[in-house]
Structures are given as structure tokens and as C-alpha cells.
Short mmCIF file of C-alpha atoms and ligand atoms in Angstrom, two decimals:
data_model
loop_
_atom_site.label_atom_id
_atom_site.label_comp_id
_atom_site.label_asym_id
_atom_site.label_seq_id
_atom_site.Cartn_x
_atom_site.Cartn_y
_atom_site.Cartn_z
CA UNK X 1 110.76 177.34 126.25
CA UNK X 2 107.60 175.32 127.90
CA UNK X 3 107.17 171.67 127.74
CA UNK X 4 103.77 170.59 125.65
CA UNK X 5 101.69 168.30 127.31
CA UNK X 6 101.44 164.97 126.73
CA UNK X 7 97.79 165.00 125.30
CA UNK X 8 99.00 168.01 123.05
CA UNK X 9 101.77 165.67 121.97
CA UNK X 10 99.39 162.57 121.02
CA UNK X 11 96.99 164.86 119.15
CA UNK X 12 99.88 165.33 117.09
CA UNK X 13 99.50 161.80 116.12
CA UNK X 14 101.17 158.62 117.70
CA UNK X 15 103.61 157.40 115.16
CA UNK X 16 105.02 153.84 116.22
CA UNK X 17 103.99 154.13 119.79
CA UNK X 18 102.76 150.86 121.58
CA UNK X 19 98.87 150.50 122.63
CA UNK X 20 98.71 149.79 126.13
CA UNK X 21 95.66 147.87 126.85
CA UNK X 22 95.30 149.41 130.08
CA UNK X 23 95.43 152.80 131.01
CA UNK X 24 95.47 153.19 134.45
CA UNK X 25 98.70 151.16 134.38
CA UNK X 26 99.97 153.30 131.80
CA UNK X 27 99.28 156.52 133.93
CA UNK X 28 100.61 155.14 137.36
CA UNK X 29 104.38 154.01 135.55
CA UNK X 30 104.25 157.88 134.09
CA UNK X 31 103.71 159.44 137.66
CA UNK X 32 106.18 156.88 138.74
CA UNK X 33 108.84 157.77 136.06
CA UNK X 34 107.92 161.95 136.37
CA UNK X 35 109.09 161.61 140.31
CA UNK X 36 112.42 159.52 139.84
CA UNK X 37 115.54 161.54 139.83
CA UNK X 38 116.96 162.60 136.55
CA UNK X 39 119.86 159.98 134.95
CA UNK X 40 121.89 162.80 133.50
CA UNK X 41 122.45 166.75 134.70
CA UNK X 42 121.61 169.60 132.14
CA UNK X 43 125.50 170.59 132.58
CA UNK X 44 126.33 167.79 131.32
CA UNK X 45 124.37 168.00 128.46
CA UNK X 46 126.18 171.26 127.63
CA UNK X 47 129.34 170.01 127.81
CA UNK X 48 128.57 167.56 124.85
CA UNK X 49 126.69 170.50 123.00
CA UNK X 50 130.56 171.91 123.52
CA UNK X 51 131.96 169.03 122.07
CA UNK X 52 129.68 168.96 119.42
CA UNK X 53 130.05 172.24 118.48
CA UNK X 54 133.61 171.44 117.87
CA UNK X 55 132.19 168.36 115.63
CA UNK X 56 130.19 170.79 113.67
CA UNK X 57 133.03 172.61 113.29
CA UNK X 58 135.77 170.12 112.02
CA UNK X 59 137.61 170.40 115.09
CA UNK X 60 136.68 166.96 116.59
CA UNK X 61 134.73 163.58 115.25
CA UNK X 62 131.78 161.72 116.69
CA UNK X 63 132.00 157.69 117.90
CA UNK X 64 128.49 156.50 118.51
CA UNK X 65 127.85 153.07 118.87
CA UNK X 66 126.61 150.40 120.78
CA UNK X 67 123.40 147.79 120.61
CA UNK X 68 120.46 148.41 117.83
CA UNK X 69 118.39 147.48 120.77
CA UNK X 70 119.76 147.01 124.33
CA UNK X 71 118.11 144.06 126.47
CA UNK X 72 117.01 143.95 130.05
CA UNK X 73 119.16 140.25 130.44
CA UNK X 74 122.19 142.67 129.01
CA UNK X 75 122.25 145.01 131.89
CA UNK X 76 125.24 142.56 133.37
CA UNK X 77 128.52 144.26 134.20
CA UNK X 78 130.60 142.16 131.70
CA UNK X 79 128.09 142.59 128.64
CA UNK X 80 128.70 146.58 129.62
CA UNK X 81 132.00 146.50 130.40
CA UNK X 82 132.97 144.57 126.42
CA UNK X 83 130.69 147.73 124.94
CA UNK X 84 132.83 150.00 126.35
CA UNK X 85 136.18 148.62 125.84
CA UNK X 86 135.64 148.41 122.45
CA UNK X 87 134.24 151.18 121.70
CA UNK X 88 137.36 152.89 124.33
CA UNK X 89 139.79 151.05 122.09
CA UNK X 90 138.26 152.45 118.64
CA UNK X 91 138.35 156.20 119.93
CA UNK X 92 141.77 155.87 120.57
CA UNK X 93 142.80 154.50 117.21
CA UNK X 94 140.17 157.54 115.26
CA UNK X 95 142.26 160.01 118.04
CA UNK X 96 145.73 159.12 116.67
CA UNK X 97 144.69 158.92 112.83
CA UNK X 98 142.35 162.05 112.80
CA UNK X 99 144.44 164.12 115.32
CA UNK X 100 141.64 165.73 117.09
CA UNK X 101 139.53 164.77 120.11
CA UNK X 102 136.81 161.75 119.45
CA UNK X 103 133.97 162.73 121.37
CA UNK X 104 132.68 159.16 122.60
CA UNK X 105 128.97 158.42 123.00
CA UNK X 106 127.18 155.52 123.83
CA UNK X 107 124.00 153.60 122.26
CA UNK X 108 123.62 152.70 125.78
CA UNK X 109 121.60 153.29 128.79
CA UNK X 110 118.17 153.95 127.02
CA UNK X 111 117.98 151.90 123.77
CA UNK X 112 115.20 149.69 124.86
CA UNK X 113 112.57 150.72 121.91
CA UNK X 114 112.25 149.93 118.58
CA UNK X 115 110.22 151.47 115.42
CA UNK X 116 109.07 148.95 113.17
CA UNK X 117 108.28 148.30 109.98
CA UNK X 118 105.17 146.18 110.26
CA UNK X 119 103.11 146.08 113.24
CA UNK X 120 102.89 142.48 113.37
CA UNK X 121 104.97 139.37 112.93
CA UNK X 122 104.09 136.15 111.45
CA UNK X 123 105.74 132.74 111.74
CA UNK X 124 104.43 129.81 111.02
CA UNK X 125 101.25 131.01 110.09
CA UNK X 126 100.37 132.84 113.71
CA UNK X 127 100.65 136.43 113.08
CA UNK X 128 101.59 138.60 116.98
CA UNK X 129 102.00 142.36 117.51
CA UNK X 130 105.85 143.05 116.69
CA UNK X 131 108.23 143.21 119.17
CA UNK X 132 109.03 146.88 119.84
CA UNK X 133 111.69 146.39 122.21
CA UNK X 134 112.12 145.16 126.11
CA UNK X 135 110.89 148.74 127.61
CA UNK X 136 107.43 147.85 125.45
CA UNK X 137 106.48 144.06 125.19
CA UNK X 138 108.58 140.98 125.55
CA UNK X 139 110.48 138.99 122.83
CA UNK X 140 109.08 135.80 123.13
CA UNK X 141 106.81 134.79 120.51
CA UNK X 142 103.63 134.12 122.85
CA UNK X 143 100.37 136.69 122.69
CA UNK X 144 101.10 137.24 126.00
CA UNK X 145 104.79 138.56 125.88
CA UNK X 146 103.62 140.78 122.95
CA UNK X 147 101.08 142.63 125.13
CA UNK X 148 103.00 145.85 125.76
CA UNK X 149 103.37 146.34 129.53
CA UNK X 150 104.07 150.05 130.63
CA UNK X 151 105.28 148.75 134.07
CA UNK X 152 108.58 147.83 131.32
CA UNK X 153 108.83 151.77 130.64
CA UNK X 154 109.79 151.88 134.53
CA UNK X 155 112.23 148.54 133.91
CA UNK X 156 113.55 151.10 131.00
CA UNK X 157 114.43 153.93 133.50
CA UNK X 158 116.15 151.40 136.27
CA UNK X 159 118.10 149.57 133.18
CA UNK X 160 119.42 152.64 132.58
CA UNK X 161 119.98 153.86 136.25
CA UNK X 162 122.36 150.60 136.80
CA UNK X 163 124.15 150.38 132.83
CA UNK X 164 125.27 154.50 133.14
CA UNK X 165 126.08 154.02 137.04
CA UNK X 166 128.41 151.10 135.52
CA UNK X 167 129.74 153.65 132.73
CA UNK X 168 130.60 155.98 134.92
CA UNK X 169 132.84 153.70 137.47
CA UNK X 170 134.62 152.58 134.21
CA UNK X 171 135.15 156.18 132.61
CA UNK X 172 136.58 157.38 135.69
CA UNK X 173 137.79 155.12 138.09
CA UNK X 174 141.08 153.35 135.64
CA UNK X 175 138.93 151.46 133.23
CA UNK X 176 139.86 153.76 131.05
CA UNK X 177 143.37 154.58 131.53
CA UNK X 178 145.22 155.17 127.97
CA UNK X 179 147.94 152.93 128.10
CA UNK X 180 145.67 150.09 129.26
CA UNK X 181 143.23 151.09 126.15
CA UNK X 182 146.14 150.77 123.91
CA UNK X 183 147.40 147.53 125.06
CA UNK X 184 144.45 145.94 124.54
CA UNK X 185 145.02 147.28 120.62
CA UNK X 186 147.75 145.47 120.65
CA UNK X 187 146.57 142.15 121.72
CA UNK X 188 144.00 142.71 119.10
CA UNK X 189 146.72 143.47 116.30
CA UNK X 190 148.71 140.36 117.59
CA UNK X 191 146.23 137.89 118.20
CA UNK X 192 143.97 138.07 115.25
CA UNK X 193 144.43 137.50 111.60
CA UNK X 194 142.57 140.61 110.30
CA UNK X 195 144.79 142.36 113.02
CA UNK X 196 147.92 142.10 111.28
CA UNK X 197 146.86 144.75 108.57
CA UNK X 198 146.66 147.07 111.26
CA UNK X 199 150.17 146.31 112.94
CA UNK X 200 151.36 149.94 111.47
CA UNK X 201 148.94 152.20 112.83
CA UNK X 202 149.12 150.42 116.00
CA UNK X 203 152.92 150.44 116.54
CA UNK X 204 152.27 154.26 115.69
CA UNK X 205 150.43 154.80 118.87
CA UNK X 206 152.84 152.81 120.86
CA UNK X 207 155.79 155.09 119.68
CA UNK X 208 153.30 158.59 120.59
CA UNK X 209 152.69 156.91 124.20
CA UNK X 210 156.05 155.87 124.72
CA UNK X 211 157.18 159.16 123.91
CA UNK X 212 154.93 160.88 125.94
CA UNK X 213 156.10 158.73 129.13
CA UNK X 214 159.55 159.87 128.28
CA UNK X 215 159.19 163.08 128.90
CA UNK X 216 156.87 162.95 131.88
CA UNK X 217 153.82 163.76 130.22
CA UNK X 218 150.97 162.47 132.05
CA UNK X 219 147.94 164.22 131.72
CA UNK X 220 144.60 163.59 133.54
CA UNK X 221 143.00 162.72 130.25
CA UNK X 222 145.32 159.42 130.06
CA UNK X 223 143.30 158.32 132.92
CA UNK X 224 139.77 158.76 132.19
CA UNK X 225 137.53 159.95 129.54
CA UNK X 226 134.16 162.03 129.22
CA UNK X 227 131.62 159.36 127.82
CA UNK X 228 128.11 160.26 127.18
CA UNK X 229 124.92 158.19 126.93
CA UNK X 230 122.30 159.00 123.84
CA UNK X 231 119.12 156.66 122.60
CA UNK X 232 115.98 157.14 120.21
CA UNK X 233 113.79 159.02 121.95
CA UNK X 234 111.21 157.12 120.85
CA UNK X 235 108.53 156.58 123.09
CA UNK X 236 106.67 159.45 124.33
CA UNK X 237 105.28 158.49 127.24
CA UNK X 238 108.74 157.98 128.92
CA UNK X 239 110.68 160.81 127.27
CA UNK X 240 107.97 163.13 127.97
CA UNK X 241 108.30 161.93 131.83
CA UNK X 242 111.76 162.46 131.72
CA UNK X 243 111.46 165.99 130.48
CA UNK X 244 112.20 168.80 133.05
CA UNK X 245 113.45 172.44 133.47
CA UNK X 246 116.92 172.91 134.85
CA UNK X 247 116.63 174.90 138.53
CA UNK X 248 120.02 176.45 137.07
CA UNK X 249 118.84 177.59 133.05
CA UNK X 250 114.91 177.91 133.45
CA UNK X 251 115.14 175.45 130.51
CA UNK X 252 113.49 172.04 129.64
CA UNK X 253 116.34 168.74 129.60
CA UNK X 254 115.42 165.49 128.58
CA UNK X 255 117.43 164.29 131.39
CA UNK X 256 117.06 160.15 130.68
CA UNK X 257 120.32 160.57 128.26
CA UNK X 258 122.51 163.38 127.25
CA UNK X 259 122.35 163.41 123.61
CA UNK X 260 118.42 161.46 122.08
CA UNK X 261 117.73 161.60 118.31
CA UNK X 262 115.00 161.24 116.45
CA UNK X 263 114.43 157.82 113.90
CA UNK X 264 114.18 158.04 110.25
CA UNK X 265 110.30 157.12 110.71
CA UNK X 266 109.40 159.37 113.19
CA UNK X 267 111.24 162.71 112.09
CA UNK X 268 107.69 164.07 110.57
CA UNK X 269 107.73 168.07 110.43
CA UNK X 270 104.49 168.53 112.23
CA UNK X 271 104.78 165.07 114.36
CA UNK X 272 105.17 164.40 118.09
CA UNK X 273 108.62 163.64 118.36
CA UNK X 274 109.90 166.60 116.32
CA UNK X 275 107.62 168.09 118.75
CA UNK X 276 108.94 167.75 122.06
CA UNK X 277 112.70 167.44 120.63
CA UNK X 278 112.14 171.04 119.26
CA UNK X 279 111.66 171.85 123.18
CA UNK X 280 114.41 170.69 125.13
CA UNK X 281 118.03 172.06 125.06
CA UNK X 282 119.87 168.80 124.85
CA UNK X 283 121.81 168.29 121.86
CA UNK X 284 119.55 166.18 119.64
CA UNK X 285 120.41 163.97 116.38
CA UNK X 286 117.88 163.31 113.29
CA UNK X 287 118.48 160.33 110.86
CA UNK X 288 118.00 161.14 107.31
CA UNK X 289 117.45 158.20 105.45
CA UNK X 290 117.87 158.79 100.68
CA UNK X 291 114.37 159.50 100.19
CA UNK X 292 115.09 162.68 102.76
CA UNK X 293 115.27 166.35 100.26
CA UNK X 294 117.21 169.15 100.83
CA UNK X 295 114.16 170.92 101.57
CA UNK X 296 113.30 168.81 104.56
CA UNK X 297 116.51 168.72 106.28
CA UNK X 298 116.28 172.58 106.11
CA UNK X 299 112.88 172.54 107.76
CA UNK X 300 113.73 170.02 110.24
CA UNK X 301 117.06 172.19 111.17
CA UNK X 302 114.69 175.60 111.03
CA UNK X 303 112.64 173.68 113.88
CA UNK X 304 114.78 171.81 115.38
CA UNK X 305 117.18 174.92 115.97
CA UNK X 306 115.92 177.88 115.10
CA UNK X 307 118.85 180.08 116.70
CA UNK X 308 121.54 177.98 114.55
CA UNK X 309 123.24 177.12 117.43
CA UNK X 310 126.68 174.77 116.49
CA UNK X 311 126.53 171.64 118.53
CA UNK X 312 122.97 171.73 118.95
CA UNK X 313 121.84 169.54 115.88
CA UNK X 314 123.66 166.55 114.20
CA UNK X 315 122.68 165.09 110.89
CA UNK X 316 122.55 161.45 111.07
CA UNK X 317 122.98 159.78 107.56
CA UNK X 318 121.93 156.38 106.54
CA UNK X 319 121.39 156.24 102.90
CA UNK X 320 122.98 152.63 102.16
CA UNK X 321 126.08 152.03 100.60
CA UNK X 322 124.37 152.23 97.02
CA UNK X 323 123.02 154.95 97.31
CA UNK X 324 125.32 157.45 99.43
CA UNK X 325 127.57 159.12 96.77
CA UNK X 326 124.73 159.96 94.07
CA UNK X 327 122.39 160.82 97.08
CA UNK X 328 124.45 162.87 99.94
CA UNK X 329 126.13 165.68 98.05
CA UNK X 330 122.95 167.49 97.13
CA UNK X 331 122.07 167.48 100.94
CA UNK X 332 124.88 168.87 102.04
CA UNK X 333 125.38 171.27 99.53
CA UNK X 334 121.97 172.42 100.19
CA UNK X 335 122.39 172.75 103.83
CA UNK X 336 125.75 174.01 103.50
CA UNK X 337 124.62 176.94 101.05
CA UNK X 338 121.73 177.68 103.62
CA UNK X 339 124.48 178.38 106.64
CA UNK X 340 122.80 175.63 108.30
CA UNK X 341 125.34 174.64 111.24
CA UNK X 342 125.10 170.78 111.50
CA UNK X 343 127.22 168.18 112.58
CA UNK X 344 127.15 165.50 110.00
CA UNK X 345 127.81 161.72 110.63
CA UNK X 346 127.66 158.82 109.14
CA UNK X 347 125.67 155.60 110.13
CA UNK X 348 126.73 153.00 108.06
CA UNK X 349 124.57 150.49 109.39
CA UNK X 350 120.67 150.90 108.52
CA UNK X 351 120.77 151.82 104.40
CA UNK X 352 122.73 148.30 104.09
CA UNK X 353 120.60 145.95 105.84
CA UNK X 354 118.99 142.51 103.83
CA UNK X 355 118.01 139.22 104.46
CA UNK X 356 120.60 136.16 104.57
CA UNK X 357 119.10 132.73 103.09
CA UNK X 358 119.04 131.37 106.09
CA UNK X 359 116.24 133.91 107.15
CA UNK X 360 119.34 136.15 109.55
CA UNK X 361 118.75 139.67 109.07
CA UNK X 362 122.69 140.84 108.10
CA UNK X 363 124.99 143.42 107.03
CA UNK X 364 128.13 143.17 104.40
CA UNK X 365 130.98 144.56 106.73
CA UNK X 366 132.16 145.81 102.96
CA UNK X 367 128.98 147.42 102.31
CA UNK X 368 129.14 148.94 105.89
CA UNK X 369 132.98 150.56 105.23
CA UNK X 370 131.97 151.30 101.69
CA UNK X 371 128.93 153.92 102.66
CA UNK X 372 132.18 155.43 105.16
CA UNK X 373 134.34 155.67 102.05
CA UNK X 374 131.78 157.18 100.00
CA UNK X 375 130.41 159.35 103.32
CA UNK X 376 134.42 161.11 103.44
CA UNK X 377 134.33 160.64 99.57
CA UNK X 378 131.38 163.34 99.27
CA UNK X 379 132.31 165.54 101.88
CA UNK X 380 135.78 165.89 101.24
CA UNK X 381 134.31 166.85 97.36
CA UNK X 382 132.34 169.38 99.21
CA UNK X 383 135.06 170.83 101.43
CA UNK X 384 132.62 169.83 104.72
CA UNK X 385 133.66 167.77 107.37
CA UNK X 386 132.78 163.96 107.59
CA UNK X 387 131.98 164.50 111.17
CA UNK X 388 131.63 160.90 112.51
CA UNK X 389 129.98 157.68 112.92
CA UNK X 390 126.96 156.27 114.45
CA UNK X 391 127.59 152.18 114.74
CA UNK X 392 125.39 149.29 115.69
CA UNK X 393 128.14 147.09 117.78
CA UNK X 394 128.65 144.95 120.39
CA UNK X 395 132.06 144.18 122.61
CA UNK X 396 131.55 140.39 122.22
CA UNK X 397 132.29 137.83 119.37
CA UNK X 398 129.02 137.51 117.88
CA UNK X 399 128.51 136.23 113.91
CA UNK X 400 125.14 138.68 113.28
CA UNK X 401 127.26 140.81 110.33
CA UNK X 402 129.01 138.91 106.99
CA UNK X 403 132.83 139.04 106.04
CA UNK X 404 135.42 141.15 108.05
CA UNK X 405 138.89 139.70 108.53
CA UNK X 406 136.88 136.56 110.46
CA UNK X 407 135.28 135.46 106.91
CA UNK X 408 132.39 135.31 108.50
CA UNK X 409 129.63 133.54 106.17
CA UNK X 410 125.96 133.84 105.52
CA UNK X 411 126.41 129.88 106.93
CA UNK X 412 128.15 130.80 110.17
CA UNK X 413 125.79 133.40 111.74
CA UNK X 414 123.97 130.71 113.34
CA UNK X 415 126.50 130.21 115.66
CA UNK X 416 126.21 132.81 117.68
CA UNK X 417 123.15 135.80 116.39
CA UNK X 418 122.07 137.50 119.84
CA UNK X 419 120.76 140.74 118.59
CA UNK X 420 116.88 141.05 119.10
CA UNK X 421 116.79 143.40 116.56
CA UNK X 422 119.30 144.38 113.93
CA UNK X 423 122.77 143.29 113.06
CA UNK X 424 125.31 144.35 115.22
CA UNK X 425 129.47 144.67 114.19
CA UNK X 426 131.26 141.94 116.44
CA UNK X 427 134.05 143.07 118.65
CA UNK X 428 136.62 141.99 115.96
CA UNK X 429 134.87 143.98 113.46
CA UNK X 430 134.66 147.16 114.91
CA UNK X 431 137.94 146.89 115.77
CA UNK X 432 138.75 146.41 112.05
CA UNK X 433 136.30 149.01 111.52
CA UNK X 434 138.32 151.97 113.23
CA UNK X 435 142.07 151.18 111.94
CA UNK X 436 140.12 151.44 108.24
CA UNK X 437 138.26 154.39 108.94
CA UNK X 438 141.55 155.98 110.23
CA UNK X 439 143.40 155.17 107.07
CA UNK X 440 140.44 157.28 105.48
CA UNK X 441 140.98 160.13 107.83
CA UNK X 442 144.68 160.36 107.56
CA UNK X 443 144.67 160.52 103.63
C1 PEP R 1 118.12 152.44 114.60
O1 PEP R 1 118.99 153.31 114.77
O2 PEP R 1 118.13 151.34 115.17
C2 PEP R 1 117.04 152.72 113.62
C3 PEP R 1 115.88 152.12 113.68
O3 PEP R 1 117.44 153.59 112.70
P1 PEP R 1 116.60 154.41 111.62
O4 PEP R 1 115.68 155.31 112.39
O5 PEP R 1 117.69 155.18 110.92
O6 PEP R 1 115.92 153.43 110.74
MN1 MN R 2 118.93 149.32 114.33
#
């Protein structure tokens, strides 16, 4: 497999890419980007193939979660450190309640671009080029933060460096130890009001580790995990960079995360980013929004993996709570029928988005676990396997989603809305989050 050029890739047509106002900039943060050492190794991007594979299989389920868009000012080691613990502490409640291995991915270490839906943004009557994320422009509302800056697509790659070196010391060095993990469930089941629901599941696990101490079982697994990093891969100029052939396979690697999928706006057949995903070997995800046929998925699987390979491809479904159980089964029975192999997971997050009165951009947490329900409803109707989830979240106690256990109003996500882009599950509500989901996998 070769790598396409860049210009081969733009004549393709650059959907949702910034326009840098000056090129020579633009071409000396490329060079810089295509000598800096690769952020993840092609070996490891076959092990979560592997894992995948066992996804795609119904032998293991898919977390994915983390910020809709990650900021520079986040890269701070307690802002990673709350991402991971929660999202440590909701594998380990899916583990118990779907009794096979969670693989664990992070929305993390990359997710510094955003597609858009407009091109510009108005307020007050001034109308500014969209923010499209910290690796493009800045956030501010001033024509000259909005002026995308390619020296940022460098900031991307160093953001990245520092959050996945910080991942890494966590995953392996105790952060992540099982028992701790737990006990922080716990504090979460006895501290908080919507914790007490979940008092039973979590007095479940206690019983399984406690058992497991008795009789001296204590395997390296309770002491770290495998976590893997994964972004859009939506901006060409940097992905392209990043893409290089293993010494070891002969074959091309996105190497700036282990697992990149495509958006719901960019996933044209014949575009760029279908493009260059179609060349590299990591395992690569595609969102399929309702409007998506059978027929495409089938094309975009045909191109996207043409040797059918299990692990390879993952199916990333956002229809919206509304829509999801009139609009998924013909999908999957399509792909199904065609002996497509696919993982398929759920992301409960972008089909259920609106506008609060106060002008907040929010989510219904019951909207959000009702497109889960009706995710498991239609594949269980199918005999398929609900393979996972893909979650916009954050480790801290932010008000940017409505309801949960917290009761949190339309009123009270002014008190604390940090996301720069889309509404993110609070720490609380994730939580909440993966004690429901596992009541849905253990019926
Ligand atoms: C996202 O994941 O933040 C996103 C923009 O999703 P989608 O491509 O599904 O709209
Ligand atoms: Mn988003």
C-alpha cells in the first residue's frame, strides 16, 4: 500500500479543512511535523486491531470517550488524570456486568479539530470564521484569533506528545491498579445521591475482588491496563504528516494515534479522508449518522477494508435517540447479510444534541441512555453484538448535559459549561452512565 500525496489528496476536494492565509507557514509546520518522531508504534496499533477483532466478534466491548474537542489550556496533569479515572472506573463496572474484556480508548491526545456546520459565527451582529478547534484558529471571538495558524498544527502534535506521555505513566505505573479503580466506585456509590441506585452492582465487584485476594489471585492485569489513544482524523495536512511505513511491515501507520475515524461530514466515498484512511493499516472508525443507507456503509466497508479483515473497521452510530430503533436495524441487517465484519458501537452523543433557552448547546442524559437502550434493543433483535460506546465526557463536575441523578437544569448549566465545542457527560454522569449500561448488558 503507498501513501497518496498530499496534492493528490486536496484534488480530491478539501471538505472542512481550514484556509491558511499563508502558505509558506503552512509548508514549514508540515516539514516540521513529517520529521518529529511518531506518538504511537505500528505494533501497537495491531494490538488494538486484536482487540477489536474480538469487539467485532462479541468477545469484548468498546469504551471510547473523552472531550468533543480537547484544549491546549487542558493539557494539565489533573484535567488528564480526572479523564482517565473516570473513564478507568466505567471499564471496570462494563467488565463485571458484560463479563468480557472492555477494550479502553481515549478521545484524547489528538482531538484538537473540529468540522463545522457553518463556516462562520455571528454574535451580535459581527459575523467571524468558526472556530475549528485549538490545532486550527483560536477561540476567542476576535478576527484575529479566528485566522487559522498552522504553527497550532505543530502545538497539536506536542499537546499530544505530553497528554499520551501522561497516559502512559498512569496506565502503567499504579494509577491504574484494580482495587484502587474500584474504590473510587465506591466513594462514588456512597457519596452521591444518584449513586445509591448503583450500590448492588457495586458491592458485586467488591465481593469478585475480595474473592480473588482470597485465594491469591493477583494477576498483572490488576495493576495496569492497555489504553489506547484515537481522534478525528480530520485535518489533512497533519494526518498526512503523520503518515509513515513501518521499517517492520513495509506498511503505511498513521502513527499520531492508534485508532483515527472518520466524521459523519467527511466520510464521502470518493473524498480525501476516505482517501488516505483507505491507506493506512491502523484500525480506523466511520460515523454513520440516519440519513447513512445500507448501500453506503457497504461501499465505505468495500473501501475502507477490502480484505474484510475483523478489527480493522468499526461502525460508529449516531442516529439520535428518535431515530435509532426505526433507523439502525436495516443497516445492520444489510451489512450483516453482506458478511461485512464490523465492529458496531454506539455514540449516543451527536444524534441528540439541541439548543437550551439560555442559548447552551445540551444533551438530555435520558435521551443519551435511551439511543443505548434502543442501540442493544436492535441488535439484540438482530442477534449482532452491541459492540460499545463512543462518549463525549469529561472527569470533572461540569453542568454542559441536562438531568442525571444531579437534576441538572437547562437553568444550572451556567454554572460551570467549559466545553468549546459540544456537550460533554460530567464525571457524575458517566459514572451513572456505565452502572445503567451494565444493567443493559447483563439482561
Ligand atoms: C464528534 O465526534 O465530535 C463529531 C463531530 O461527530 P460527527 O462526525 O458524528 O458529527
Ligand atoms: Mn462532538
Amino acid at each position: 500500500m503507498t501513501i497518496p500525496s498530499l496534492e493528490e489528496l486536496n484534488a480530491l476536494g478539501r471538505v472542512q479543512q481550514p484556509t491558511y492565509p499563508d502558505a509558506a507557514a503552512l509548508d514549514s509546520a508540515v516539514a516540521r511535523l513529517r520529521n518529529s518522531p511518531p506518538l504511537v508504534f505500528a505494533g501497537e496499533c495491531d494490538d488494538l486491531t486484536e482487540k477489536l477483532a474480538a469487539v467485532t466478534r462479541g468477545e469484548a466491548f468498546l469504551l471510547q470517550g473523552g472531550d468533543c474537542a480537547e484544549t491546549f489550556d487542558g493539557v494539565t496533569a489533573d484535567n488528564v488524570r480526572n479523564k482517565l479515572r473516570v473513564l478507568l472506573q466505567m471499564a471496570v463496572v462494563l467488565t463485571y456486568a458484560a463479563s468480557v474484556p472492555v477494550v479502553k480508548v481515549g478521545r484524547l491526545a489528538g482531538q484538537y479539530a473540529k468540522p463545522r456546520s457553518s463556516d462562520t459565527e455571528t454574535r451580535d451582529g459581527v459575523t467571524l470564521p468558526a472556530f475549528r478547534g485549538d490545532a486550527v484558529n483560536g477561540f476567542d471571538f476576535t478576527p484575529e484569533a479566528r485566522i487559522p495558524d498552522p504553527q497550532r498544527l505543530v502545538e497539536m502534535y506536542n499537546a499530544s506528545a505530553a497528554t499520551l506521555n501522561l497516559v502512559r505513566a498512569f496506565t502503567t505505573g499504579g494509577y491504574a491498579d484494580l482495587r484502587q479503580v474500584h474504590a473510587w466506585n465506591t466513594d462514588f456509590v456512597r457519596d452521591s445521591v444518584a449513586g445509591l441506585r448503583y450500590e448492588k452492582v457495586a458491592s458485586e465487584i467488591d465481593r469478585a475482588l475480595t474473592f480473588m485476594q482470597a485465594i491469591g489471585a493477583d494477576p498483572d492485569e490488576f495493576h495496569r491496563v492497555d489504553f489506547y489513544s484515537s481522534h478525528e482524523a480530520l485535518l489533512l495536512e497533519y494526518e498526512h504528516s503523520l503518515t509513515r511505513i513501518d521499517s517492520r511491515t513495509d506498511k503505511p501507520y498513521d502513527v499520531s494515534a492508534h485508532m483515527v475515524w472518520i466524521g459523519e461530514r467527511t466520510r464521502q466515498l470518493d473524498g480525501a479522508h476516505v482517501e488516505l484512511l483507505s491507506r493506512i493499516s491502523n484500525p480506523i472508525g466511520v460515523k454513520l449518522g440516519p440519513t447513512t443507507t445500507a448501500d453506503d456503509a457497504l461501499a465505505l466497508a468495500d473501501k475502507l477494508n477490502p480484505d474484510n479483515i475483523p478489527g480493522r473497521l468499526t461502525f460508529i452510530t449516531r442516529f439520535g435517540a428518535q431515530k435509532i430503533r426505526d433507523g439502525l436495524p436495516t443497516l445492520v441487517e444489510k451489512v450483516k447479510a453482506a458478511g461485512t465484519q464490523v465492529a458496531w458501537v454506539c455514540d449516543p452523543m451527536h444524534g441528540n444534541t439541541f439548543e437550551a433557552s439560555s442559548g447552551y448547546k445540551t444533551r438530555r442524559f435520558d435521551d443519551v441512555i435511551d439511543e443505548v437502550q434502543g442501540f442493544f434493543d436492535v441488535h439484540r433483535s438482530l442477534g449482532t453484538w452491541p459492540g460499545g460506546l463512543h462518549v463525549e465526557l469529561t472527569g470533572d463536575d461540569v453542568t454542559e448535559c441536562v438531568g442525571g441523578g444531579e437534576l441538572i437544569d437547562e437553568a444550572g448549566l451556567a454554572n460551570r459549561y467549559e466545553s468549546v465545542c459540544d456537550p460533554r457527560l460530567s464525571r457524575v454522569q458517566s459514572l451513572e452512565m456505565s452502572f445503567l449500561v451494565a444493567e443493559m448488558l447483563r439482561k
